[in-house]
Coordinates of C-alpha atoms in Angstrom, one line a residue:
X293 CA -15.2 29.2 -32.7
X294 CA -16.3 27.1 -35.3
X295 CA -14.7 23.5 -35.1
X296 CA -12.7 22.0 -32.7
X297 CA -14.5 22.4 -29.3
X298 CA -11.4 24.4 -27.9
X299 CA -12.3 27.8 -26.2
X300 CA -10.8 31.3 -25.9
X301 CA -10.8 34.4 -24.2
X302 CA -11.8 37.6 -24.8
X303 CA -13.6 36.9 -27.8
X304 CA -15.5 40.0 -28.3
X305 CA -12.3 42.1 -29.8
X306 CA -12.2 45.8 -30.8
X307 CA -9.7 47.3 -33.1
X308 CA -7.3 49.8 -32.1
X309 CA -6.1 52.9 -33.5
X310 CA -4.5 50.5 -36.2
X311 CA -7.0 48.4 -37.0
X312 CA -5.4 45.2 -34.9
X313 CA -8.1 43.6 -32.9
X314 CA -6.7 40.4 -30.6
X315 CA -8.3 37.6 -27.9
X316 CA -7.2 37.0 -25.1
X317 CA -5.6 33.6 -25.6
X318 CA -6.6 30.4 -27.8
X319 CA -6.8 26.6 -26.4
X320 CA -7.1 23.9 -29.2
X321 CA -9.4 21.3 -28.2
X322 CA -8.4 17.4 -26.9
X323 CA -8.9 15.8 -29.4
X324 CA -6.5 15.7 -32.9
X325 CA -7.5 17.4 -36.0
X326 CA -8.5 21.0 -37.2
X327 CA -9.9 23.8 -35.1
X328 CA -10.8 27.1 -36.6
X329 CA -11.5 30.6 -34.9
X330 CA -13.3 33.2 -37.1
X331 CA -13.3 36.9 -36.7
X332 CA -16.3 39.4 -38.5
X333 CA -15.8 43.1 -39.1
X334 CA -19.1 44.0 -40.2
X335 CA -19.1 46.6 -43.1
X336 CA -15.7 45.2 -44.5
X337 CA -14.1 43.7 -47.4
X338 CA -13.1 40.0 -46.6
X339 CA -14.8 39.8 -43.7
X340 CA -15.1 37.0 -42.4
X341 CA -11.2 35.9 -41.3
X342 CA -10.9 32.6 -40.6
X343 CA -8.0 31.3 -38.6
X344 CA -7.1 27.3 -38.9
X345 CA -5.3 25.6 -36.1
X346 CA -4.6 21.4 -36.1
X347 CA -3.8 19.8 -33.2
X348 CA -1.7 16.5 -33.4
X349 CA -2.3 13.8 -30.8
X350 CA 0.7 13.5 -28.1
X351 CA 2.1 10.0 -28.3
X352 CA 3.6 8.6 -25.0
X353 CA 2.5 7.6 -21.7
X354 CA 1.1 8.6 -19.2
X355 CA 2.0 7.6 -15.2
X356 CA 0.2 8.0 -12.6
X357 CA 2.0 7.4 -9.8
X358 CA 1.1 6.8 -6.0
X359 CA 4.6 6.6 -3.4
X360 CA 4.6 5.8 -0.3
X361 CA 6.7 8.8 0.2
X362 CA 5.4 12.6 -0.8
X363 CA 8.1 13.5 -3.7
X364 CA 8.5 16.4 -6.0
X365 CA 10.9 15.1 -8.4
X366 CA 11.1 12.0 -10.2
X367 CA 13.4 9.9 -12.7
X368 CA 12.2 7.5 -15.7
X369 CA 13.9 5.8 -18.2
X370 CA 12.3 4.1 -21.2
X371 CA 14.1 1.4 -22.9
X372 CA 13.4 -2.1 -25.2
X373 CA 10.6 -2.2 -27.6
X374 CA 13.1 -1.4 -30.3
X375 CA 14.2 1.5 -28.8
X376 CA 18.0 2.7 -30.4
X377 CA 18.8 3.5 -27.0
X378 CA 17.4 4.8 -23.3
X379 CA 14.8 7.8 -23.5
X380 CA 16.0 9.5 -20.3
X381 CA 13.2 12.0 -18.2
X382 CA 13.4 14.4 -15.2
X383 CA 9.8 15.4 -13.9
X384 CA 9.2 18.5 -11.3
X385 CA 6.0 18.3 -9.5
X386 CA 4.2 20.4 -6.3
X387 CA 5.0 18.0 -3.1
X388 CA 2.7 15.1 -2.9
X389 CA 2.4 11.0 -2.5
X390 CA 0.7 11.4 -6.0
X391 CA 1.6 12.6 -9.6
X392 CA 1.1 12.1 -12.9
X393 CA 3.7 12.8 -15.3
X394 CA 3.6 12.3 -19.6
X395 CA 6.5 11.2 -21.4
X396 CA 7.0 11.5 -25.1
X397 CA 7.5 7.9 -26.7
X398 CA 7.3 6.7 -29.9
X399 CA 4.7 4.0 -30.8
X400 CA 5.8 0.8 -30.6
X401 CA 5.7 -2.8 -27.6
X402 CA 7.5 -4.2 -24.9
X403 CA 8.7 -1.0 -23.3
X404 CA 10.2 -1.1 -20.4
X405 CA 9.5 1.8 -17.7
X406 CA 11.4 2.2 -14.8
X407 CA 10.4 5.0 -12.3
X408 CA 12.7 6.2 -9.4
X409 CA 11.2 8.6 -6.8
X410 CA 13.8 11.0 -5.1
X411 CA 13.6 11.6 -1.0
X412 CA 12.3 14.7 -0.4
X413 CA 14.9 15.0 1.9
X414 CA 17.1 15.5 -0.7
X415 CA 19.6 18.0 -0.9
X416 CA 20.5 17.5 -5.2
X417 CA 17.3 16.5 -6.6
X418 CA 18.8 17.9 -9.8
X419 CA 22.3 16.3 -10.0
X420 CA 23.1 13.9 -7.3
X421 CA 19.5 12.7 -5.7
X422 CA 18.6 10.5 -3.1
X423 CA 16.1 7.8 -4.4
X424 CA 13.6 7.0 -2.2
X425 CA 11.3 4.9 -3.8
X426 CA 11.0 3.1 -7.2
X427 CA 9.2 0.5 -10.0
X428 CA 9.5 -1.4 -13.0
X429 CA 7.0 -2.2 -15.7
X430 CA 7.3 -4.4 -18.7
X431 CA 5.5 -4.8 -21.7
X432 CA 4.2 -1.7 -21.9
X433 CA 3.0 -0.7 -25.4
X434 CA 2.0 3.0 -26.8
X435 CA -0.2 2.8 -30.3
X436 CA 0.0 5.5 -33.1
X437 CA -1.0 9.2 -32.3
X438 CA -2.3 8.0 -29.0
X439 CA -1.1 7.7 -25.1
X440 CA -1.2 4.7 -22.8
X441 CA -2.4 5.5 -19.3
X442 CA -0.5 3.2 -16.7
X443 CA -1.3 3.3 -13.2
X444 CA 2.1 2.9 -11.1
X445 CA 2.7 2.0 -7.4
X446 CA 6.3 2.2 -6.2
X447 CA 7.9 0.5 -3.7
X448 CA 10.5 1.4 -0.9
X449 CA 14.2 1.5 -1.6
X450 CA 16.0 -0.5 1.0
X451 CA 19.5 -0.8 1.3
X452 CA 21.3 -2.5 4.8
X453 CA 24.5 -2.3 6.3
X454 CA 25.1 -5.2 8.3
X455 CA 28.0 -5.7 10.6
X456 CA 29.6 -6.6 13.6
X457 CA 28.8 -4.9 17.3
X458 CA 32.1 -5.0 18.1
X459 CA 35.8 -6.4 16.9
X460 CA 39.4 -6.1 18.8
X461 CA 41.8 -3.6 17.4
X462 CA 43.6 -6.2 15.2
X463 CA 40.6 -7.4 13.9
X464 CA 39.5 -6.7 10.0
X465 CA 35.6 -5.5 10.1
X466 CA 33.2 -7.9 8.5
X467 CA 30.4 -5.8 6.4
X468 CA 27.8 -6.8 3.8
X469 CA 25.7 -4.4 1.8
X470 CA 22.4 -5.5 1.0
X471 CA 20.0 -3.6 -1.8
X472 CA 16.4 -4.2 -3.1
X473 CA 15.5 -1.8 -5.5
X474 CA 12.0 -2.1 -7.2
X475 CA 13.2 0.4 -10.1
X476 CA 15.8 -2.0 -10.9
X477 CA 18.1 0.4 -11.9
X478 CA 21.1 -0.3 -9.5
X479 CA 20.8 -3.7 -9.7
X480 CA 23.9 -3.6 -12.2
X481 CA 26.7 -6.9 -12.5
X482 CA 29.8 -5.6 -11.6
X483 CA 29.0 -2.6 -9.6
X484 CA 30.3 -2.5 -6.1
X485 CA 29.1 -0.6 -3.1
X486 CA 30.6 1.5 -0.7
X487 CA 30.6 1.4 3.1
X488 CA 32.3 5.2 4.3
X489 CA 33.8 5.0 7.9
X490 CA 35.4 6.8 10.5
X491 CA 37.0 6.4 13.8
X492 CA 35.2 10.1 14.3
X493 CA 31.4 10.6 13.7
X494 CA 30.3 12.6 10.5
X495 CA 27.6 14.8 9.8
X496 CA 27.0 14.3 6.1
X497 CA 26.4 11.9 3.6
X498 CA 29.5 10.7 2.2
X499 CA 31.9 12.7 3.8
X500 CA 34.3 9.9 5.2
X501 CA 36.6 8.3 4.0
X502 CA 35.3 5.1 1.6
X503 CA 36.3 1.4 1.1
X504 CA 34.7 -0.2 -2.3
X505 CA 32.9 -3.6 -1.1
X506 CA 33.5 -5.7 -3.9
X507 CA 34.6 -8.9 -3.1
X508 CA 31.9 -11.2 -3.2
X509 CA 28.6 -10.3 -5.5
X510 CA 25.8 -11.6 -5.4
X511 CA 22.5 -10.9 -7.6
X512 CA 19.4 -12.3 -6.7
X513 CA 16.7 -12.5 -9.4
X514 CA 16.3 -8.4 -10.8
X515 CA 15.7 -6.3 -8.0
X516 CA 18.0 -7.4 -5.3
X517 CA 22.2 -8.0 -4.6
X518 CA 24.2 -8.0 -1.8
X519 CA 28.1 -7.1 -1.8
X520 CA 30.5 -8.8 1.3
X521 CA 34.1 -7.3 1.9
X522 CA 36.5 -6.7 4.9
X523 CA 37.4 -3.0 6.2
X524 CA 41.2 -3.4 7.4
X525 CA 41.8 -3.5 11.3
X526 CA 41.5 0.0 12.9
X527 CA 45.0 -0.1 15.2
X528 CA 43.1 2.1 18.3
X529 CA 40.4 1.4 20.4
X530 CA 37.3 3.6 19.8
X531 CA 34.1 3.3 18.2
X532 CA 34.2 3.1 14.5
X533 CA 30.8 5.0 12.5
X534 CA 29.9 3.4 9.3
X535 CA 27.5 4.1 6.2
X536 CA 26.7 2.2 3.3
X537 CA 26.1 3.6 -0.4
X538 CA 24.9 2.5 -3.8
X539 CA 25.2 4.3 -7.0
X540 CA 23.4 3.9 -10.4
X541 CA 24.8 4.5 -13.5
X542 CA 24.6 7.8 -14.5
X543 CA 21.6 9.2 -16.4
X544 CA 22.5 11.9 -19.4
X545 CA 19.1 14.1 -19.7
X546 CA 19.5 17.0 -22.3
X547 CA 23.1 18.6 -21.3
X548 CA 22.8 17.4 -17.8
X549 CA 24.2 14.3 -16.2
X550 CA 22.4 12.8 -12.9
X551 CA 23.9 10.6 -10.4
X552 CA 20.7 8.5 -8.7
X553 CA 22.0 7.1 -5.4
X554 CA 21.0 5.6 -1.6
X555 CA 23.0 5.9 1.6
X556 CA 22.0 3.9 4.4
X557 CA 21.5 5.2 7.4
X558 CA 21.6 8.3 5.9
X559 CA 22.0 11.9 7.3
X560 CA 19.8 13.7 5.0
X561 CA 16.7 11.6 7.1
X562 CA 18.6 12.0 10.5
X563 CA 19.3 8.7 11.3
X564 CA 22.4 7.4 13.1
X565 CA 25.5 6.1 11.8
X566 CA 26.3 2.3 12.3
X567 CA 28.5 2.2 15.2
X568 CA 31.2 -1.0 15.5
X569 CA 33.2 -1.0 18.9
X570 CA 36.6 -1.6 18.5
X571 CA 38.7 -2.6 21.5
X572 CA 41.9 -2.7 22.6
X573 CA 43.9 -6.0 23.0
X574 CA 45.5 -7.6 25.7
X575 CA 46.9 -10.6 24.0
X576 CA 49.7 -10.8 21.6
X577 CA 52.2 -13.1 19.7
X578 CA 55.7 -12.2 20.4
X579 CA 58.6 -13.7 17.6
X580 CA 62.3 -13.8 18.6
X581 CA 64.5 -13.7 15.5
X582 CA 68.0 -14.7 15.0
X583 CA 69.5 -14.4 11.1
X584 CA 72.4 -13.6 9.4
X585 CA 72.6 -9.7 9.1
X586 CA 69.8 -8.2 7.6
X587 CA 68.1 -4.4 7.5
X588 CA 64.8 -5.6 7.4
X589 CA 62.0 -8.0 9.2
X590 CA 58.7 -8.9 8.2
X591 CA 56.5 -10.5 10.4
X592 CA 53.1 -11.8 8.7
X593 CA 50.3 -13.5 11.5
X594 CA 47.3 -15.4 9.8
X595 CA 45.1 -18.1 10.3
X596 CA 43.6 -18.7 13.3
X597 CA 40.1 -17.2 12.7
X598 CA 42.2 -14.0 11.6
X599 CA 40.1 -12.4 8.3
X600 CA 43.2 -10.0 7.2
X601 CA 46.6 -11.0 7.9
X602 CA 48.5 -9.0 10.7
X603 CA 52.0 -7.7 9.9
X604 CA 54.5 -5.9 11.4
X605 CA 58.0 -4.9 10.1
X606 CA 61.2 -4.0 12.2
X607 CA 64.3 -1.6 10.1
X608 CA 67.5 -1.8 11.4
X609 CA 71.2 -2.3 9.7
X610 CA 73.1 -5.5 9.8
X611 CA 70.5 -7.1 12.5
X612 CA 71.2 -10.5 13.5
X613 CA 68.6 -10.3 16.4
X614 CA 65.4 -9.0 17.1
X615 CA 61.8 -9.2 18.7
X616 CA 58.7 -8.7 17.2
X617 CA 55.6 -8.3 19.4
X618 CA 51.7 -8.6 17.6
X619 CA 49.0 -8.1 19.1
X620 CA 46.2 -11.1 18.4
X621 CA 43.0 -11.9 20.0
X622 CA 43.0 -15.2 22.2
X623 CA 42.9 -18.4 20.0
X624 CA 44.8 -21.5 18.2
X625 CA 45.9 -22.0 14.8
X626 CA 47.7 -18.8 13.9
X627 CA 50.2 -19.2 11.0
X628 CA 53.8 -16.7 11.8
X629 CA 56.1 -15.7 9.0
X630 CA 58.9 -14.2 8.7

């Protein structure tokens, strides 16, 4: 070896029956430029052979990363400081609350690096992955044939479900999603969350039915929103299991697409379902109707504390008569139409 300061192995070759003679394997050394490896064949023309290798410097970054979670897989995308558009990475590692991954980025300033950790827990790392953990940086700058070294500590994912203990069987159900997420990479204007529910309990992630809470949004500074909606009123007593969700927007790397999402509570980790008792109702509004004939009857109930409208609706031919019994929780101010 004589430049370079790389090494090899099995450097003292003998030629075979044809004359080749190899090593084992050659490592260029760590810093850029030229590295040469010469071979001598004493007694023969042109001996020595020297060999010329150059090494170019890899230009990125560098994270080193410390979760509060162990993780094996991660997510980064790269973006400002000129960039065209998003640099997009997936990063496989052995199990651990440590890692440090390189990414391959251009030189340039004012990058900004955002790192999502996926629950180990997961059961699609690789299309659909549970994000555990996560962190923004700003301003982060990578100089020509050189790699910046940034140490990054993430931050939990938290996403709540909030709603009430219990509502009648008329009664709409209240819910509010609420998200921090350090990555900043669901905190997206105009993207709604998802509560799934059920009248039956589920098993796994996602797998009940799903009412998009979009109704009121609200974003609070980069890392944080909440979402407020109603869930229509259940009809039967029983005890009604709920589980909130946010998605990302999707992240193309090479020919694959990755989803990046959180459910809360969430069945991957075990935890229990949100659980909302619904009972039955004792009290009700009954309407007597008189009108010239009609085949129809619509019978709307609002007001009153009510936060959907309740509504029932009577067929019949020529009616000139009929009764129309809602059931309402106990209080004032109800508003009937028919």
């Amino acid at each position: 070896m004589a430049t370079g300061a790389g090494s090899i192995t099995g450097a003292t070759a003998v030629s075979d029956s044809t004359g080749t003679a190899t090593v084992g394997s050659w490592t260029l050394g760590t810093v850029a430029g030229s590295n040469t490896l010469t071979a001598t064949a004493a007694g023969l023309t042109g001996s020595p052979v020297t060999f010329t290798a150059t090494g170019t410097a890899i230009e990125g970054i560098t994270l080193n990363i410390t979760n509060p979670n162990g993780a094996s897989q991660y997510y980064v995308v790269v973006d400002s400081g000129g960039l065209a558009s998003p640099l997009n990475f997936a990063r496989t590692v052995p199990l651990a609350k440590t890692a440090s991954i390189v990414l391959s980025v251009p030189a340039g300033s004012g990058y900004r690096v955002r790192v999502m950790t996926v629950d180990s827990l997961s059961t699609s790392p690789l299309s659909g992955p549970t994000i555990r953990a996560g962190k923004r940086l700003s301003g982060v700058a990578v100089a020509a044939n050189a790699t910046t070294t940034v140490a990054v500590t993430t931050q939990a994912m938290n996403l709540t479900l909030t709603a009430p203990t219990s509502v009648t069987a008329a009664q709409g159900v209240a819910v509010q999603l609420g998200l921090r997420d350090p990555s900043e990479f669901f905190v997206t204007p105009n993207f709604c969350g998802v509560v799934f529910a059920s009248m039956t309990a589920f098993t796994t992630d996602g797998t009940a039915g799903y009412i998009s809470i979009c109704r009121a949004q609200t974003v609070i500074g980069r890392d944080s929103m909440t979402v407020l909606d109603t869930l229509p009123p259940q009809g039967a007593a029983g005890t009604l299991y709920m589980q909130g969700y946010f998605y990302a927007p999707s992240l193309t790397i090479g020919t694959s697409t990755v989803y990046p999402r959180i459910y809360s509570p969430s069945k991957e980790r075990s935890e229990a379902l949100r659980a909302v008792s619904v009972t039955a109702l004792t009290s009700a509004i009954t309407v007597s109707i008189t009108s010239p004939a009609a085949r129809r009857y619509f019978v709307a109930v609002d007001s009153g504390g009510l936060t959907n409208p309740l509504v029932q609706v009577i067929n019949g031919t020529a009616m000139t008569s009929g009764t129309v019994t809602i059931p309402a929780p106990p209080g004032t101010g109800y508003r009937v139409r028919v």
